[in-house]
PDB file of C-alpha atoms in Angstrom:
ATOM      1  CA  UNK X   1     -28.081  19.358 -13.498  1.00  0.00           C
ATOM      2  CA  UNK X   2     -29.974  17.926 -10.539  1.00  0.00           C
ATOM      3  CA  UNK X   3     -28.438  16.023  -7.650  1.00  0.00           C
ATOM      4  CA  UNK X   4     -29.960  12.723  -8.842  1.00  0.00           C
ATOM      5  CA  UNK X   5     -28.429  13.147 -12.294  1.00  0.00           C
ATOM      6  CA  UNK X   6     -25.016  14.111 -10.900  1.00  0.00           C
ATOM      7  CA  UNK X   7     -25.019  11.098  -8.571  1.00  0.00           C
ATOM      8  CA  UNK X   8     -25.671   8.797 -11.529  1.00  0.00           C
ATOM      9  CA  UNK X   9     -23.016  10.501 -13.687  1.00  0.00           C
ATOM     10  CA  UNK X  10     -20.230  10.206 -11.106  1.00  0.00           C
ATOM     11  CA  UNK X  11     -18.662   7.034  -9.749  1.00  0.00           C
ATOM     12  CA  UNK X  12     -16.058   7.455  -7.024  1.00  0.00           C
ATOM     13  CA  UNK X  13     -14.041   4.608  -5.517  1.00  0.00           C
ATOM     14  CA  UNK X  14     -11.676   4.971  -2.587  1.00  0.00           C
ATOM     15  CA  UNK X  15      -8.394   3.038  -2.666  1.00  0.00           C
ATOM     16  CA  UNK X  16      -6.867   1.789   0.562  1.00  0.00           C
ATOM     17  CA  UNK X  17      -3.223   2.726   0.921  1.00  0.00           C
ATOM     18  CA  UNK X  18      -0.650   1.689   3.467  1.00  0.00           C
ATOM     19  CA  UNK X  19      -2.902   2.325   6.487  1.00  0.00           C
ATOM     20  CA  UNK X  20      -3.915  -1.309   6.747  1.00  0.00           C
ATOM     21  CA  UNK X  21      -4.118  -3.289   9.970  1.00  0.00           C
ATOM     22  CA  UNK X  22      -1.534  -5.760   8.643  1.00  0.00           C
ATOM     23  CA  UNK X  23       0.987  -2.950   8.004  1.00  0.00           C
ATOM     24  CA  UNK X  24       0.396  -1.467  11.455  1.00  0.00           C
ATOM     25  CA  UNK X  25       0.885  -4.908  13.054  1.00  0.00           C
ATOM     26  CA  UNK X  26       4.196  -5.375  11.209  1.00  0.00           C
ATOM     27  CA  UNK X  27       5.356  -1.883  12.221  1.00  0.00           C
ATOM     28  CA  UNK X  28       4.504  -2.573  15.889  1.00  0.00           C
ATOM     29  CA  UNK X  29       6.379  -5.899  15.871  1.00  0.00           C
ATOM     30  CA  UNK X  30       9.447  -4.393  14.152  1.00  0.00           C
ATOM     31  CA  UNK X  31       9.424  -1.432  16.565  1.00  0.00           C
ATOM     32  CA  UNK X  32       9.214  -3.622  19.663  1.00  0.00           C
ATOM     33  CA  UNK X  33      11.847  -6.016  18.333  1.00  0.00           C
ATOM     34  CA  UNK X  34      14.218  -3.182  17.431  1.00  0.00           C
ATOM     35  CA  UNK X  35      13.911  -1.525  20.821  1.00  0.00           C
ATOM     36  CA  UNK X  36      14.376  -4.921  22.506  1.00  0.00           C
ATOM     37  CA  UNK X  37      17.554  -5.677  20.548  1.00  0.00           C
ATOM     38  CA  UNK X  38      18.912  -2.190  21.192  1.00  0.00           C
ATOM     39  CA  UNK X  39      18.206  -2.390  24.941  1.00  0.00           C
ATOM     40  CA  UNK X  40      19.819  -5.834  25.048  1.00  0.00           C
ATOM     41  CA  UNK X  41      22.945  -4.389  23.443  1.00  0.00           C
ATOM     42  CA  UNK X  42      22.962  -1.430  25.811  1.00  0.00           C
ATOM     43  CA  UNK X  43      22.509  -3.782  28.793  1.00  0.00           C
ATOM     44  CA  UNK X  44      25.499  -5.787  27.634  1.00  0.00           C
ATOM     45  CA  UNK X  45      27.624  -2.654  27.301  1.00  0.00           C
ATOM     46  CA  UNK X  46      26.594  -1.137  30.671  1.00  0.00           C
ATOM     47  CA  UNK X  47      26.538  -4.478  32.564  1.00  0.00           C
ATOM     48  CA  UNK X  48      23.105  -3.519  33.900  1.00  0.00           C
ATOM     49  CA  UNK X  49      19.773  -5.202  33.077  1.00  0.00           C
ATOM     50  CA  UNK X  50      17.569  -2.692  31.220  1.00  0.00           C
ATOM     51  CA  UNK X  51      14.942  -5.273  30.231  1.00  0.00           C
ATOM     52  CA  UNK X  52      12.532  -6.936  32.684  1.00  0.00           C
ATOM     53  CA  UNK X  53      13.074 -10.412  31.171  1.00  0.00           C
ATOM     54  CA  UNK X  54      16.261 -12.445  30.993  1.00  0.00           C
ATOM     55  CA  UNK X  55      19.696 -11.213  31.939  1.00  0.00           C
ATOM     56  CA  UNK X  56      21.078  -9.369  28.911  1.00  0.00           C
ATOM     57  CA  UNK X  57      23.852  -7.852  31.036  1.00  0.00           C
ATOM     58  CA  UNK X  58      25.477 -11.314  31.078  1.00  0.00           C
ATOM     59  CA  UNK X  59      26.139 -11.134  27.319  1.00  0.00           C
ATOM     60  CA  UNK X  60      29.681 -10.388  26.234  1.00  0.00           C
ATOM     61  CA  UNK X  61      29.810  -6.931  24.605  1.00  0.00           C
ATOM     62  CA  UNK X  62      32.066  -8.064  21.747  1.00  0.00           C
ATOM     63  CA  UNK X  63      30.676  -9.733  19.630  1.00  0.00           C
ATOM     64  CA  UNK X  64      27.184 -10.530  21.041  1.00  0.00           C
ATOM     65  CA  UNK X  65      26.217  -7.111  22.393  1.00  0.00           C
ATOM     66  CA  UNK X  66      27.639  -5.346  19.364  1.00  0.00           C
ATOM     67  CA  UNK X  67      25.704  -7.537  16.932  1.00  0.00           C
ATOM     68  CA  UNK X  68      22.519  -7.069  18.960  1.00  0.00           C
ATOM     69  CA  UNK X  69      23.069  -3.316  18.763  1.00  0.00           C
ATOM     70  CA  UNK X  70      23.484  -3.494  14.994  1.00  0.00           C
ATOM     71  CA  UNK X  71      20.231  -5.469  14.653  1.00  0.00           C
ATOM     72  CA  UNK X  72      18.474  -3.034  16.980  1.00  0.00           C
ATOM     73  CA  UNK X  73      19.563   0.050  15.037  1.00  0.00           C
ATOM     74  CA  UNK X  74      18.615  -1.578  11.721  1.00  0.00           C
ATOM     75  CA  UNK X  75      15.161  -2.538  13.057  1.00  0.00           C
ATOM     76  CA  UNK X  76      14.540   0.925  14.536  1.00  0.00           C
ATOM     77  CA  UNK X  77      15.430   2.547  11.194  1.00  0.00           C
ATOM     78  CA  UNK X  78      13.109   0.132   9.391  1.00  0.00           C
ATOM     79  CA  UNK X  79      10.356   0.923  11.908  1.00  0.00           C
ATOM     80  CA  UNK X  80      10.790   4.664  11.317  1.00  0.00           C
ATOM     81  CA  UNK X  81      10.385   4.060   7.585  1.00  0.00           C
ATOM     82  CA  UNK X  82       7.290   1.866   8.112  1.00  0.00           C
ATOM     83  CA  UNK X  83       5.630   4.395  10.426  1.00  0.00           C
ATOM     84  CA  UNK X  84       6.404   7.202   7.935  1.00  0.00           C
ATOM     85  CA  UNK X  85       4.790   5.276   5.080  1.00  0.00           C
ATOM     86  CA  UNK X  86       1.755   4.485   7.250  1.00  0.00           C
ATOM     87  CA  UNK X  87       1.494   8.097   8.436  1.00  0.00           C
ATOM     88  CA  UNK X  88       1.557   9.452   4.867  1.00  0.00           C
ATOM     89  CA  UNK X  89      -0.832   6.691   3.691  1.00  0.00           C
ATOM     90  CA  UNK X  90       1.284   5.987   0.614  1.00  0.00           C
ATOM     91  CA  UNK X  91      -0.815   4.413  -2.134  1.00  0.00           C
ATOM     92  CA  UNK X  92      -4.114   5.703  -0.770  1.00  0.00           C
ATOM     93  CA  UNK X  93      -6.368   7.765  -2.954  1.00  0.00           C
ATOM     94  CA  UNK X  94      -9.403   7.551  -5.172  1.00  0.00           C
ATOM     95  CA  UNK X  95     -10.689   6.776  -8.638  1.00  0.00           C
ATOM     96  CA  UNK X  96     -13.289   9.251  -9.895  1.00  0.00           C
ATOM     97  CA  UNK X  97     -15.204   8.693 -13.112  1.00  0.00           C
ATOM     98  CA  UNK X  98     -17.334  11.664 -14.212  1.00  0.00           C
ATOM     99  CA  UNK X  99     -19.474  11.132 -17.310  1.00  0.00           C
ATOM    100  CA  UNK X 100     -20.706  14.718 -17.189  1.00  0.00           C
ATOM    101  CA  UNK X 101     -17.188  16.155 -17.447  1.00  0.00           C
ATOM    102  CA  UNK X 102     -15.972  13.231 -19.576  1.00  0.00           C
ATOM    103  CA  UNK X 103     -12.929  12.522 -17.399  1.00  0.00           C
ATOM    104  CA  UNK X 104     -11.501   9.822 -15.192  1.00  0.00           C
ATOM    105  CA  UNK X 105      -9.307  11.131 -12.376  1.00  0.00           C
ATOM    106  CA  UNK X 106      -6.928   8.701 -10.674  1.00  0.00           C
ATOM    107  CA  UNK X 107      -5.415  10.160  -7.481  1.00  0.00           C
ATOM    108  CA  UNK X 108      -2.806   8.465  -5.288  1.00  0.00           C
ATOM    109  CA  UNK X 109      -0.600   9.636  -2.448  1.00  0.00           C
ATOM    110  CA  UNK X 110       3.030   9.092  -3.348  1.00  0.00           C
ATOM    111  CA  UNK X 111       5.930   9.101  -0.933  1.00  0.00           C
ATOM    112  CA  UNK X 112       6.655  12.803  -1.351  1.00  0.00           C
ATOM    113  CA  UNK X 113       3.907  14.078  -3.641  1.00  0.00           C
ATOM    114  CA  UNK X 114       0.314  13.648  -4.697  1.00  0.00           C
ATOM    115  CA  UNK X 115      -0.072  11.802  -8.004  1.00  0.00           C
ATOM    116  CA  UNK X 116      -3.043  12.994 -10.040  1.00  0.00           C
ATOM    117  CA  UNK X 117      -3.768  11.569 -13.510  1.00  0.00           C
ATOM    118  CA  UNK X 118      -6.690  12.684 -15.670  1.00  0.00           C
ATOM    119  CA  UNK X 119      -7.830  10.573 -18.600  1.00  0.00           C
ATOM    120  CA  UNK X 120     -10.572  11.466 -21.087  1.00  0.00           C
ATOM    121  CA  UNK X 121     -13.314   8.825 -20.906  1.00  0.00           C
ATOM    122  CA  UNK X 122     -13.300   8.514 -24.699  1.00  0.00           C
ATOM    123  CA  UNK X 123      -9.708   7.142 -24.516  1.00  0.00           C
ATOM    124  CA  UNK X 124     -10.691   4.248 -22.218  1.00  0.00           C
ATOM    125  CA  UNK X 125     -10.997   1.114 -24.335  1.00  0.00           C
ATOM    126  CA  UNK X 126     -11.779  -1.520 -21.675  1.00  0.00           C
ATOM    127  CA  UNK X 127     -11.678  -2.471 -18.013  1.00  0.00           C
ATOM    128  CA  UNK X 128      -9.133  -5.248 -17.568  1.00  0.00           C
ATOM    129  CA  UNK X 129      -9.224  -7.876 -14.797  1.00  0.00           C
ATOM    130  CA  UNK X 130      -5.796  -9.411 -14.142  1.00  0.00           C
ATOM    131  CA  UNK X 131      -5.596 -12.618 -12.120  1.00  0.00           C
ATOM    132  CA  UNK X 132      -2.284 -14.388 -11.572  1.00  0.00           C
ATOM    133  CA  UNK X 133      -1.915 -17.020  -8.874  1.00  0.00           C
ATOM    134  CA  UNK X 134       1.186 -18.705  -7.558  1.00  0.00           C
ATOM    135  CA  UNK X 135       4.109 -17.538  -5.480  1.00  0.00           C
ATOM    136  CA  UNK X 136       3.522 -13.852  -6.259  1.00  0.00           C
ATOM    137  CA  UNK X 137      -0.244 -13.575  -6.818  1.00  0.00           C
ATOM    138  CA  UNK X 138      -1.774 -10.552  -8.512  1.00  0.00           C
ATOM    139  CA  UNK X 139      -5.423  -9.633  -8.661  1.00  0.00           C
ATOM    140  CA  UNK X 140      -6.138  -6.163  -9.911  1.00  0.00           C
ATOM    141  CA  UNK X 141      -8.358  -3.995 -12.040  1.00  0.00           C
ATOM    142  CA  UNK X 142      -6.814  -1.793 -14.678  1.00  0.00           C
ATOM    143  CA  UNK X 143      -8.017   0.565 -17.370  1.00  0.00           C
ATOM    144  CA  UNK X 144      -6.893  -0.171 -20.919  1.00  0.00           C
ATOM    145  CA  UNK X 145      -6.234   3.331 -22.253  1.00  0.00           C
ATOM    146  CA  UNK X 146      -5.545   4.228 -25.874  1.00  0.00           C
ATOM    147  CA  UNK X 147      -1.912   5.197 -26.412  1.00  0.00           C
ATOM    148  CA  UNK X 148      -0.854   4.437 -22.801  1.00  0.00           C
ATOM    149  CA  UNK X 149       0.088   1.538 -20.610  1.00  0.00           C
ATOM    150  CA  UNK X 150      -2.661  -0.055 -18.545  1.00  0.00           C
ATOM    151  CA  UNK X 151      -3.641   2.168 -15.597  1.00  0.00           C
ATOM    152  CA  UNK X 152      -4.018   0.140 -12.344  1.00  0.00           C
ATOM    153  CA  UNK X 153      -7.067   0.963 -10.240  1.00  0.00           C
ATOM    154  CA  UNK X 154      -6.908  -1.339  -7.216  1.00  0.00           C
ATOM    155  CA  UNK X 155      -4.642  -1.310  -4.186  1.00  0.00           C
ATOM    156  CA  UNK X 156      -1.197  -2.831  -4.090  1.00  0.00           C
ATOM    157  CA  UNK X 157      -0.441  -5.604  -1.638  1.00  0.00           C
ATOM    158  CA  UNK X 158      -2.796  -8.298  -0.496  1.00  0.00           C
ATOM    159  CA  UNK X 159      -4.913  -9.636  -3.375  1.00  0.00           C
ATOM    160  CA  UNK X 160      -8.642  -8.907  -3.474  1.00  0.00           C
ATOM    161  CA  UNK X 161     -11.114 -11.803  -3.312  1.00  0.00           C
ATOM    162  CA  UNK X 162     -11.947 -12.933  -6.847  1.00  0.00           C
ATOM    163  CA  UNK X 163     -15.700 -12.367  -6.468  1.00  0.00           C
ATOM    164  CA  UNK X 164     -15.157  -8.759  -5.297  1.00  0.00           C
ATOM    165  CA  UNK X 165     -12.719  -8.117  -8.135  1.00  0.00           C
ATOM    166  CA  UNK X 166     -15.121  -9.393 -10.792  1.00  0.00           C
ATOM    167  CA  UNK X 167     -18.046  -7.470  -9.297  1.00  0.00           C
ATOM    168  CA  UNK X 168     -16.094  -4.192  -9.167  1.00  0.00           C
ATOM    169  CA  UNK X 169     -14.820  -4.725 -12.718  1.00  0.00           C
ATOM    170  CA  UNK X 170     -18.296  -5.456 -14.080  1.00  0.00           C
ATOM    171  CA  UNK X 171     -19.771  -2.430 -12.294  1.00  0.00           C
ATOM    172  CA  UNK X 172     -17.091  -0.112 -13.666  1.00  0.00           C
ATOM    173  CA  UNK X 173     -17.311  -1.516 -17.211  1.00  0.00           C
ATOM    174  CA  UNK X 174     -21.089  -1.094 -17.166  1.00  0.00           C
ATOM    175  CA  UNK X 175     -20.754   2.491 -15.858  1.00  0.00           C
ATOM    176  CA  UNK X 176     -18.188   3.426 -18.524  1.00  0.00           C
ATOM    177  CA  UNK X 177     -19.900   1.496 -21.330  1.00  0.00           C
ATOM    178  CA  UNK X 178     -16.743  -0.416 -22.274  1.00  0.00           C
ATOM    179  CA  UNK X 179     -16.028  -4.168 -22.406  1.00  0.00           C
ATOM    180  CA  UNK X 180     -14.660  -6.156 -19.487  1.00  0.00           C
ATOM    181  CA  UNK X 181     -11.499  -8.110 -20.418  1.00  0.00           C
ATOM    182  CA  UNK X 182      -9.757 -10.994 -18.716  1.00  0.00           C
ATOM    183  CA  UNK X 183     -12.681 -12.775 -17.044  1.00  0.00           C
TER     184      UNK X 183
END
């Protein structure tokens, strides 16, 4: 098989995981807020200003300083979790469709393990576009697989623009030679 033939027979799509700018921004804000609350609590306990703004040492330790400390510890623990998820890139991976080998390989990074699913191309019945608007919008591509639940292909989180979703779905359906549903 030549390189030109193998390039035409393989379609690989990368899937963005938790390493998104929006997730990093949230983790930074939660980290700074948690450290600020914790230092405010510590300032109240020690009667010494540990922050350059305000006078947190003037707060009464019980109940204000104690509550601030609780919020600070909770936010720092949440920040540790967020940075861990970002560091592991949970949800990131790829979709690989190989007509030569006759397989579709869906790979995602889980929280503690790599998730790797292989599907024979002959079992794929359609590419499904799901669009649901409202309070909890959903826009995703999925594979309709014989004898299985639908296999999601796009990232979780912020919805994709509708034009990009339809274009990616049409390209994949054309590559696999299956119908496109839900448009």
